[in-house]
PDB file of C-alpha atoms and ligand atoms in Angstrom:
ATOM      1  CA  UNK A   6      22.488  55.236 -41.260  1.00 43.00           C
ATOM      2  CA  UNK A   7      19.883  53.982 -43.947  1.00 52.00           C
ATOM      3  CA  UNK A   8      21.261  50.398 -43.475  1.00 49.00           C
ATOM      4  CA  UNK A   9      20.907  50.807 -39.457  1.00 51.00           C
ATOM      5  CA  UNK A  10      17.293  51.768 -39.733  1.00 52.00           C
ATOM      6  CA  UNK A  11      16.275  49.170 -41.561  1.00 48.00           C
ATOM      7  CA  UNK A  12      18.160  46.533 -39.147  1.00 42.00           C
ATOM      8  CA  UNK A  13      16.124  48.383 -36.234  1.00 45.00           C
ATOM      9  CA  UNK A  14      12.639  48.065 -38.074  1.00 48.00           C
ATOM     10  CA  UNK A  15      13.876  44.469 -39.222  1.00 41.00           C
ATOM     11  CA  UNK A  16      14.055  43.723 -35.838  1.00 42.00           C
ATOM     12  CA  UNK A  17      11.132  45.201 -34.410  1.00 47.00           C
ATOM     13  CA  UNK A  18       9.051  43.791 -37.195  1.00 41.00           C
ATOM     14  CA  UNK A  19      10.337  40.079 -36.188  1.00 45.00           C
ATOM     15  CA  UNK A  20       9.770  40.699 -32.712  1.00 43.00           C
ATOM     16  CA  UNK A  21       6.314  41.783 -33.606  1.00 42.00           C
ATOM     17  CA  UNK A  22       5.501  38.417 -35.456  1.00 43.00           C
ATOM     18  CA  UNK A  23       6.613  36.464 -33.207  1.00 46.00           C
ATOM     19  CA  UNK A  24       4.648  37.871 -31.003  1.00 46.00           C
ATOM     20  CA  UNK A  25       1.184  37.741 -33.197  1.00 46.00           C
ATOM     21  CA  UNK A  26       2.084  33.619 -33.954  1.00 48.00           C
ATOM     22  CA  UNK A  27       2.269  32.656 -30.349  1.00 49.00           C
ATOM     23  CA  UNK A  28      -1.103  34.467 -30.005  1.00 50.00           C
ATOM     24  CA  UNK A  29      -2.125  32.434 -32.788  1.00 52.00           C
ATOM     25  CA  UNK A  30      -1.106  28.883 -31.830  1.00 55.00           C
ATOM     26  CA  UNK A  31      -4.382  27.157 -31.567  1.00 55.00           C
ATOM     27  CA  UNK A  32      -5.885  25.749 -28.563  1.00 57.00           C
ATOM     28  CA  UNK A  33      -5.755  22.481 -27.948  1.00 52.00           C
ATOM     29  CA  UNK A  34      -8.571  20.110 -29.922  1.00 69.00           C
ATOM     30  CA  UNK A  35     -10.347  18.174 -27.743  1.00 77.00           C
ATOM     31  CA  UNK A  36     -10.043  14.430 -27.741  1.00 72.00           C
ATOM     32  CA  UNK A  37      -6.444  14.221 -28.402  1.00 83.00           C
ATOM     33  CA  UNK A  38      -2.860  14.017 -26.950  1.00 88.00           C
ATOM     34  CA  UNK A  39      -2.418  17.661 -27.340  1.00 88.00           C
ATOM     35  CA  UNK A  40      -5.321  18.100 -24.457  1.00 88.00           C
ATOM     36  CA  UNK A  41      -3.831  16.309 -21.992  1.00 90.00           C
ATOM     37  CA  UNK A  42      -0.378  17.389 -22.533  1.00 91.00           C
ATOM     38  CA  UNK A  43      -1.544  20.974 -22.505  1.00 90.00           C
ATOM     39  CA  UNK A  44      -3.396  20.585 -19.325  1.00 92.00           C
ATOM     40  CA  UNK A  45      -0.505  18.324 -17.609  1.00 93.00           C
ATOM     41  CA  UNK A  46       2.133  20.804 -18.612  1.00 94.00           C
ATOM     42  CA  UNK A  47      -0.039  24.218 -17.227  1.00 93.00           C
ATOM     43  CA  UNK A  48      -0.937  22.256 -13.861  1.00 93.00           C
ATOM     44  CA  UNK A  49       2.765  21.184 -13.227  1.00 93.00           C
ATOM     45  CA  UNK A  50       3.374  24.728 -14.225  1.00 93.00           C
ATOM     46  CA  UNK A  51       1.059  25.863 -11.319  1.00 92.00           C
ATOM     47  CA  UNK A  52       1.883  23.345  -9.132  1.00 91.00           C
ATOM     48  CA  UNK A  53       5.289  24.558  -9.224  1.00 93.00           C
ATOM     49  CA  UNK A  54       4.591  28.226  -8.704  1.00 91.00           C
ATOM     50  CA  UNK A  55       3.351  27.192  -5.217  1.00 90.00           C
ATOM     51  CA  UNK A  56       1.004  28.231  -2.554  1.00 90.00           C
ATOM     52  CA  UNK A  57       1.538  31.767  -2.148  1.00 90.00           C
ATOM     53  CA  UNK A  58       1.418  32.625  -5.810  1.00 90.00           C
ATOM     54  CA  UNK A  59      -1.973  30.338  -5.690  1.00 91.00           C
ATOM     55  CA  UNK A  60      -2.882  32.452  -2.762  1.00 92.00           C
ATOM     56  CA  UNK A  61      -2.974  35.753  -4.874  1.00 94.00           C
ATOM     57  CA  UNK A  62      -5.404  35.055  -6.716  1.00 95.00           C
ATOM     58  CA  UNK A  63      -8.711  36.631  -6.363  1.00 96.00           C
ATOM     59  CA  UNK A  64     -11.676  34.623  -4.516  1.00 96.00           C
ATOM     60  CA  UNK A  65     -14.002  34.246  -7.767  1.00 97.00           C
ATOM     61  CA  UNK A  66     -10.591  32.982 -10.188  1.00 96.00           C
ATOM     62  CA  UNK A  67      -9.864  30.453  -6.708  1.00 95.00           C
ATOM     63  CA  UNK A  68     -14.000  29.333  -7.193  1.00 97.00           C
ATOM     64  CA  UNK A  69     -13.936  29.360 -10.838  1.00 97.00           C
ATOM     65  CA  UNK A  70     -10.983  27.191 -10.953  1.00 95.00           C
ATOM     66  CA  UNK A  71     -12.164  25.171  -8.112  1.00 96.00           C
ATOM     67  CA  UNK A  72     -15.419  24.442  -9.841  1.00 97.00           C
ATOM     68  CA  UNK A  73     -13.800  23.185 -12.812  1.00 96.00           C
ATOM     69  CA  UNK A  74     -11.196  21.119 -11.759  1.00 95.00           C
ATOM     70  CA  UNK A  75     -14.016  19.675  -9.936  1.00 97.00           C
ATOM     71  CA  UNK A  76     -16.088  18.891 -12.988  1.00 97.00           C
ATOM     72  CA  UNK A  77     -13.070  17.372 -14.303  1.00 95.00           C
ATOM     73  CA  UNK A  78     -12.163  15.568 -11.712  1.00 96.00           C
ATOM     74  CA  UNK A  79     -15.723  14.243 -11.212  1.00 96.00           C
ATOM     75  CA  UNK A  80     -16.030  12.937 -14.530  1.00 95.00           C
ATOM     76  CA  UNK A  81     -12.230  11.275 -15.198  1.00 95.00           C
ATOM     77  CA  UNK A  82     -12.956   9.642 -12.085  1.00 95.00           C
ATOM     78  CA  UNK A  83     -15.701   8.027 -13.780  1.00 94.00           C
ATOM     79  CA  UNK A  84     -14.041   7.302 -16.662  1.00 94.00           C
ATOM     80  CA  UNK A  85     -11.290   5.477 -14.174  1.00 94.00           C
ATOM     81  CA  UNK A  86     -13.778   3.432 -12.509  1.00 94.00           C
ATOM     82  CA  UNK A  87     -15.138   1.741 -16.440  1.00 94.00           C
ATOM     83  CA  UNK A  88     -11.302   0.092 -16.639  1.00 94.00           C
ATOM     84  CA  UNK A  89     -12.790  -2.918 -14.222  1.00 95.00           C
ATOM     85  CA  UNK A  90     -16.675  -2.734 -16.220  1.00 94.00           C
ATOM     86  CA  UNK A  91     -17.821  -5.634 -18.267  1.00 94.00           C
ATOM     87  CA  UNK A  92     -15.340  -8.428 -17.355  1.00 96.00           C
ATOM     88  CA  UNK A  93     -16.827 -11.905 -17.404  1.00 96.00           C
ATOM     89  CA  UNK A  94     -18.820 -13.217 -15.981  1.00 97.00           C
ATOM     90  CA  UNK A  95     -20.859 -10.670 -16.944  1.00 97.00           C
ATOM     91  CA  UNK A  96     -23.782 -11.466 -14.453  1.00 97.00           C
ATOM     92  CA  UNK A  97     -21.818 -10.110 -11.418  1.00 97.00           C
ATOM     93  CA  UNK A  98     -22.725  -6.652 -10.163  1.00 97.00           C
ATOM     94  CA  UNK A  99     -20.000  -4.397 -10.063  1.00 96.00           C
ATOM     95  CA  UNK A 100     -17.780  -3.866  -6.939  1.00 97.00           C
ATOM     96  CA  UNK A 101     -17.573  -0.797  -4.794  1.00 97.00           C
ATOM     97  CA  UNK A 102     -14.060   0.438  -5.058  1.00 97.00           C
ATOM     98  CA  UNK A 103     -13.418   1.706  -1.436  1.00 97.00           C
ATOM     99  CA  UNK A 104     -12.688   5.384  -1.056  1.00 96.00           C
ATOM    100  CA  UNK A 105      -8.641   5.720  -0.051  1.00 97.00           C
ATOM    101  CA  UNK A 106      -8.245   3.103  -1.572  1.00 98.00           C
ATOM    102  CA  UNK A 107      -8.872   0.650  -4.798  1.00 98.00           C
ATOM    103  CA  UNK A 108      -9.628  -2.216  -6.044  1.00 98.00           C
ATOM    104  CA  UNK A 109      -7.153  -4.502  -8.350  1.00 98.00           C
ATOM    105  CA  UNK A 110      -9.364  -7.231 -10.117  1.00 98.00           C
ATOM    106  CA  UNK A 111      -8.886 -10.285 -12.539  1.00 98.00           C
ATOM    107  CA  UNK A 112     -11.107 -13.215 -13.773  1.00 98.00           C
ATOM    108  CA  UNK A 113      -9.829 -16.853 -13.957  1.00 98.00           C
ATOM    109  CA  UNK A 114     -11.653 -19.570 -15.451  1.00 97.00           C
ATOM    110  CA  UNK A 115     -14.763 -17.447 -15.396  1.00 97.00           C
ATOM    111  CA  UNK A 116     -14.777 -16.342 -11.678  1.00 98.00           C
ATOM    112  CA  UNK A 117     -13.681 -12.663 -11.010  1.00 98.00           C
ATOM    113  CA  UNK A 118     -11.824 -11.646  -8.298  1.00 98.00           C
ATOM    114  CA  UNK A 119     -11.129  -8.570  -6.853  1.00 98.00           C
ATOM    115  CA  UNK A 120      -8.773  -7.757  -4.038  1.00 98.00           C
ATOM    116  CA  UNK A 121      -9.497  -4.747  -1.562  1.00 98.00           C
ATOM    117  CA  UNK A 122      -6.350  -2.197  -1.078  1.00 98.00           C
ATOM    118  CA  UNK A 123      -5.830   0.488   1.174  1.00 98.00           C
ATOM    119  CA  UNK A 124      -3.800   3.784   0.978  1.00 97.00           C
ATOM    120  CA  UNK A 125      -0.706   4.292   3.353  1.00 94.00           C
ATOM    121  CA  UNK A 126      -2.644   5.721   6.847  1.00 95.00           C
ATOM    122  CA  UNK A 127      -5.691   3.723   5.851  1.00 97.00           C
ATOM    123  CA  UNK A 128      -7.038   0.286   7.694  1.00 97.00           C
ATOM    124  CA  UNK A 129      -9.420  -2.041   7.022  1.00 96.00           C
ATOM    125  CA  UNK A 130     -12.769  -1.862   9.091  1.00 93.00           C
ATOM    126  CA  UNK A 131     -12.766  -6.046   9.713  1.00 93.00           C
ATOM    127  CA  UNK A 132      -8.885  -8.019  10.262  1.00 94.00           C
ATOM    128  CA  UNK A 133      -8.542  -9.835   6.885  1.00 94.00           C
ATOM    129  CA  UNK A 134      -4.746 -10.333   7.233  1.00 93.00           C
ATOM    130  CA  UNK A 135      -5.802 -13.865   5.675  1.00 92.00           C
ATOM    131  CA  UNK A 136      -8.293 -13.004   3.038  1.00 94.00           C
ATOM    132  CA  UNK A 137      -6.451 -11.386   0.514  1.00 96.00           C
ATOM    133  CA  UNK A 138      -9.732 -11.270  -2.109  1.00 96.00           C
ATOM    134  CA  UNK A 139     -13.068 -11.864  -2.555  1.00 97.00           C
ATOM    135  CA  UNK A 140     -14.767 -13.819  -5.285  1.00 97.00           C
ATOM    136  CA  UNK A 141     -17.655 -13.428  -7.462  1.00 97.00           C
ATOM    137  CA  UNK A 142     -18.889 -16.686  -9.768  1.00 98.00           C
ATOM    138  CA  UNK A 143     -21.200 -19.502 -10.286  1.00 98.00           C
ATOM    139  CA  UNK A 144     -20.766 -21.081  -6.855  1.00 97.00           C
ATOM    140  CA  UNK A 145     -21.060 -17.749  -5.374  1.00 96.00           C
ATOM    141  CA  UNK A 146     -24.553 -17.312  -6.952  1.00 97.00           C
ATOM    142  CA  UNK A 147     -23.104 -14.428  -8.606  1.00 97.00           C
ATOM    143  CA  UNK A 148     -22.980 -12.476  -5.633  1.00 96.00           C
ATOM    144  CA  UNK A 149     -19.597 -11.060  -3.883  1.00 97.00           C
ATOM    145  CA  UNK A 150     -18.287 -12.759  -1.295  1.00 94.00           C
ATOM    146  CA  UNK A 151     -17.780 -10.634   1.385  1.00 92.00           C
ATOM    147  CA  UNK A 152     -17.422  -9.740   5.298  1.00 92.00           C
ATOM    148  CA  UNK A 153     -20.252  -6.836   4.607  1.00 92.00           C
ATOM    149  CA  UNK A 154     -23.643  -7.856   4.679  1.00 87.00           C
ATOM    150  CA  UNK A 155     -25.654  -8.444   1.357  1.00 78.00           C
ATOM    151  CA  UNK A 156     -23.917  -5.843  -0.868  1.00 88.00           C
ATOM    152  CA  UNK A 157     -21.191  -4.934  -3.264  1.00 96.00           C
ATOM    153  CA  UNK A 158     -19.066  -3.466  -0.970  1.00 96.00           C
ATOM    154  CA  UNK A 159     -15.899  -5.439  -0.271  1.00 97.00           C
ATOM    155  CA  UNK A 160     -14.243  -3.884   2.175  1.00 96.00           C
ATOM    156  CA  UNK A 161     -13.773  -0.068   3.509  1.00 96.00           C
ATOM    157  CA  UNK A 162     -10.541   2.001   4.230  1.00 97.00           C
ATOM    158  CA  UNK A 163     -10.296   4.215   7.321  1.00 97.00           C
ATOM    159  CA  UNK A 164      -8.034   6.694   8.711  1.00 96.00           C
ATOM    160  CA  UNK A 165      -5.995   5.310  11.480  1.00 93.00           C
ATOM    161  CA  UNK A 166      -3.289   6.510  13.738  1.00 90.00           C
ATOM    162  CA  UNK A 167      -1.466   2.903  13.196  1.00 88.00           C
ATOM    163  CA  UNK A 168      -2.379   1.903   9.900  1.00 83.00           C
ATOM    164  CA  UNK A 169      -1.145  -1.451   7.502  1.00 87.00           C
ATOM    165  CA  UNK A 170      -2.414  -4.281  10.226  1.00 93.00           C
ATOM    166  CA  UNK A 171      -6.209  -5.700   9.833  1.00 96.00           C
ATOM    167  CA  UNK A 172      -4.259  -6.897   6.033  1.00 95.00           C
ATOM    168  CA  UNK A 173      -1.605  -8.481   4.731  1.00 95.00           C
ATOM    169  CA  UNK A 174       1.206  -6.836   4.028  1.00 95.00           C
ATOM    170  CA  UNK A 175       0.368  -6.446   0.187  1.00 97.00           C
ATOM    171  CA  UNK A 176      -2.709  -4.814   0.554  1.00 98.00           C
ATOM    172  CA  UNK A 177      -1.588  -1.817   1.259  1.00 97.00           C
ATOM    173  CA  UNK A 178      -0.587   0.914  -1.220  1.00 97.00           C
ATOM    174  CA  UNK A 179       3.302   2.153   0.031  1.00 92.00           C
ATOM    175  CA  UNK A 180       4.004   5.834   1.224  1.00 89.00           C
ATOM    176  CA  UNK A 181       3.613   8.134  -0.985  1.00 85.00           C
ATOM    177  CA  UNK A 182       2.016   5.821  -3.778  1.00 90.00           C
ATOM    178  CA  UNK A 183      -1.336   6.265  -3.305  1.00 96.00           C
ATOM    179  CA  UNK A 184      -4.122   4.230  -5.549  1.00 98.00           C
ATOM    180  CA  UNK A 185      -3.637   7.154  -7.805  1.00 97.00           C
ATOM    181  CA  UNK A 186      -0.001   7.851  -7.479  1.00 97.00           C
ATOM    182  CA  UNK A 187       0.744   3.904  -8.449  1.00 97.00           C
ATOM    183  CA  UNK A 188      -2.441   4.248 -11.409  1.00 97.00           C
ATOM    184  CA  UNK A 189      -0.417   7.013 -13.118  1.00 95.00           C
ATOM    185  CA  UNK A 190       2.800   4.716 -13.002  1.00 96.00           C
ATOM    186  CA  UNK A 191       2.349   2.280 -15.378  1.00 96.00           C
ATOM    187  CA  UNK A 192       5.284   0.338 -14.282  1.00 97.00           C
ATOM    188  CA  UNK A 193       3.881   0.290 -10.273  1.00 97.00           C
ATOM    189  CA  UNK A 194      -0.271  -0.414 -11.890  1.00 97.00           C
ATOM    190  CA  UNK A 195       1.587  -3.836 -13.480  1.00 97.00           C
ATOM    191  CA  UNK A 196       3.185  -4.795 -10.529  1.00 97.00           C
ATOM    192  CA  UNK A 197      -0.144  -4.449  -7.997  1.00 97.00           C
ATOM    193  CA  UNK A 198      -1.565  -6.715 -11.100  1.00 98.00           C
ATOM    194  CA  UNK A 199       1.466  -8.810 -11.256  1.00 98.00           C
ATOM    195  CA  UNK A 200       1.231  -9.763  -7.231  1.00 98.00           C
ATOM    196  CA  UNK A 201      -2.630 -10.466  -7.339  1.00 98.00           C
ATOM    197  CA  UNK A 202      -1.934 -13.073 -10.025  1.00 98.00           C
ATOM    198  CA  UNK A 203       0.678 -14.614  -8.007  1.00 97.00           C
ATOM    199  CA  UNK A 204      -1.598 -14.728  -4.959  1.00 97.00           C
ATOM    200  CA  UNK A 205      -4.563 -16.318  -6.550  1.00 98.00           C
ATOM    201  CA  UNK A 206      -1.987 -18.876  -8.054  1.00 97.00           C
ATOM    202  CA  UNK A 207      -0.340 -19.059  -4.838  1.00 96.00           C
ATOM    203  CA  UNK A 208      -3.644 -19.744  -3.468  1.00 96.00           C
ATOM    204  CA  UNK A 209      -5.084 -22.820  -6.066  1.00 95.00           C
ATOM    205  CA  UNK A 210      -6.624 -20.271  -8.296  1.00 96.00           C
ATOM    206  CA  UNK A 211      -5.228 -21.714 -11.447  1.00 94.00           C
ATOM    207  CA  UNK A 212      -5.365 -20.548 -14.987  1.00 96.00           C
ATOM    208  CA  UNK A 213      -5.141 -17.669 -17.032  1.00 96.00           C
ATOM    209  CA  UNK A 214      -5.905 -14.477 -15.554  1.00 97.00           C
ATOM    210  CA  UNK A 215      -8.108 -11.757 -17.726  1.00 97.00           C
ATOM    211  CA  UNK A 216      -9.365  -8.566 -17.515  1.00 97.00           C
ATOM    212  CA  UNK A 217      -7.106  -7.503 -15.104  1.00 98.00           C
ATOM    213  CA  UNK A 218      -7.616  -4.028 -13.851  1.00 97.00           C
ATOM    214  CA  UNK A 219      -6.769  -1.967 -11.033  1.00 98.00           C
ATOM    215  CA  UNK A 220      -9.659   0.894  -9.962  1.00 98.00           C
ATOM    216  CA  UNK A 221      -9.215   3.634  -7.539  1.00 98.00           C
ATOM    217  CA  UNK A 222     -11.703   5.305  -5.396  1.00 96.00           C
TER     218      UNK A 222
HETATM  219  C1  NAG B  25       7.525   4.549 -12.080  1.00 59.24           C
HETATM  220  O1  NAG B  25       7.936   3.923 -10.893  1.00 59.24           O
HETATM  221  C2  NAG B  25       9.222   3.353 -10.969  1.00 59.24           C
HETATM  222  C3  NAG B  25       9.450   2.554  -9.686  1.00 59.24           C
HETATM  223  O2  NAG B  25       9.251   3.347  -8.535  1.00 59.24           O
HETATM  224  C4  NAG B  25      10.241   4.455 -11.173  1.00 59.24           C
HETATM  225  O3  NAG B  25      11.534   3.908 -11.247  1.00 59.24           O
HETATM  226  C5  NAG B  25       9.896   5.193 -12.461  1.00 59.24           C
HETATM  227  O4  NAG B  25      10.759   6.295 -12.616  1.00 59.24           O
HETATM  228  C6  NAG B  25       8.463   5.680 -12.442  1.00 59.24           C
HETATM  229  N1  NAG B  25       8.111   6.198 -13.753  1.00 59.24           N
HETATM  230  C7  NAG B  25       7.616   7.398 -13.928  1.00 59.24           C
HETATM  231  C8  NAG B  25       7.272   7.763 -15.337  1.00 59.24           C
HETATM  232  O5  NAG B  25       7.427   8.168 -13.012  1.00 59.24           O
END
């Protein structure tokens, strides 16, 4: 009976520990692996939950969340657009990256290039079916080349019923692999790189090819 007890509070006493250590698993230090995995792993959690569980919760947790995924989305957004900054030549001005869409860049020989994509159900506001990039060097005056008038925008991505024909076919980002979608694939991100190098070889562009980048806006 003595023995039994003991078992019982044995038992209750592990249950209780285990208890107080995961209350006492530290959070997550910033600047390290363990912050994104943390974050990752609790918004695939959510994700999967769905929208009705989402749907419970009350309107200030909804705006409190809101508001910080929107800080955070703000600022790693940022933080994605500095992959294309400082390439050479350093004296052109930095390219807009269309919004639903992006921008996959590389320098050659000390001209940078950047090539305008769109996302699936996006089009191009001008036809460049033949004009797969623009170009930004010495001959250029270090300005961008481009069908817009005097600026750094190189091209812009609107929603259309029939999307995927004002470019070629590569300029496009396939169903269901957004700009961000392919970004978080490192496999896909190499090949959009991997194609723009062929094309500016393909096209007498010659050379190495540096500071290649894809952006997403
Ligand atoms: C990346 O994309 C490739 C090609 O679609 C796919 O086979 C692979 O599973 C993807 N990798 C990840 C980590 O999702």
């Amino acid at each position: 009976m003595a023995v039994r007890g003991t078992l019982v509070w044995l038992c209750s006493l592990t249950v209780l520990f285990s208890f107080a250590s995961q209350e006492e698993t530290e959070p997550p230090k910033c600047n390290s692996q363990d912050a994104y995995t943390s974050l990752s792993n609790d918004l695939r959690g959510v994700l999967e939950c769905g929208d009705s569980a989402l749907s419970q919760w009350s309107s200030q947790e909804k705006a409190a969340v809101l508001l910080s995924m929107k800080t955070l989305t703000d600022t790693l957004h940022k933080h994605q657009l500095d992959e294309c900054r400082g390439a050479e030549p350093q004296k052109c001005p930095e390219p807009e990256v269309p919004e639903n869409g992006g921008l996959a860049c590389a320098t050659v020989n000390d001209k940078r290039y950047c090539k305008p994509l769109c996302n699936y159900g996006y089009d191009f506001g001008f036809i460049r079916t033949s004009r797969l990039f623009e170009e930004c060097s010495l001959e250029t005056g270090y300005r961008w080349q481009t069908q817009y008038i005097g600026g750094n925008k190189l091209a812009v991505c609107n929603r259309e019923q029939i999307s995927s024909v004002s470019g070629a076919r590569s300029a496009y980002f396939p169903e269901n692999q957004d700009c961000l979608a392919t970004k978080s694939n490192g496999t896909l991100q190499d090949s959009i790189i991997e194609v723009l190098k062929t094309e500016l070889k393909s096209r007498g562009v010659q050379g190495e090819a540096q500071s290649a980048c894809l952006v997403c806006g």
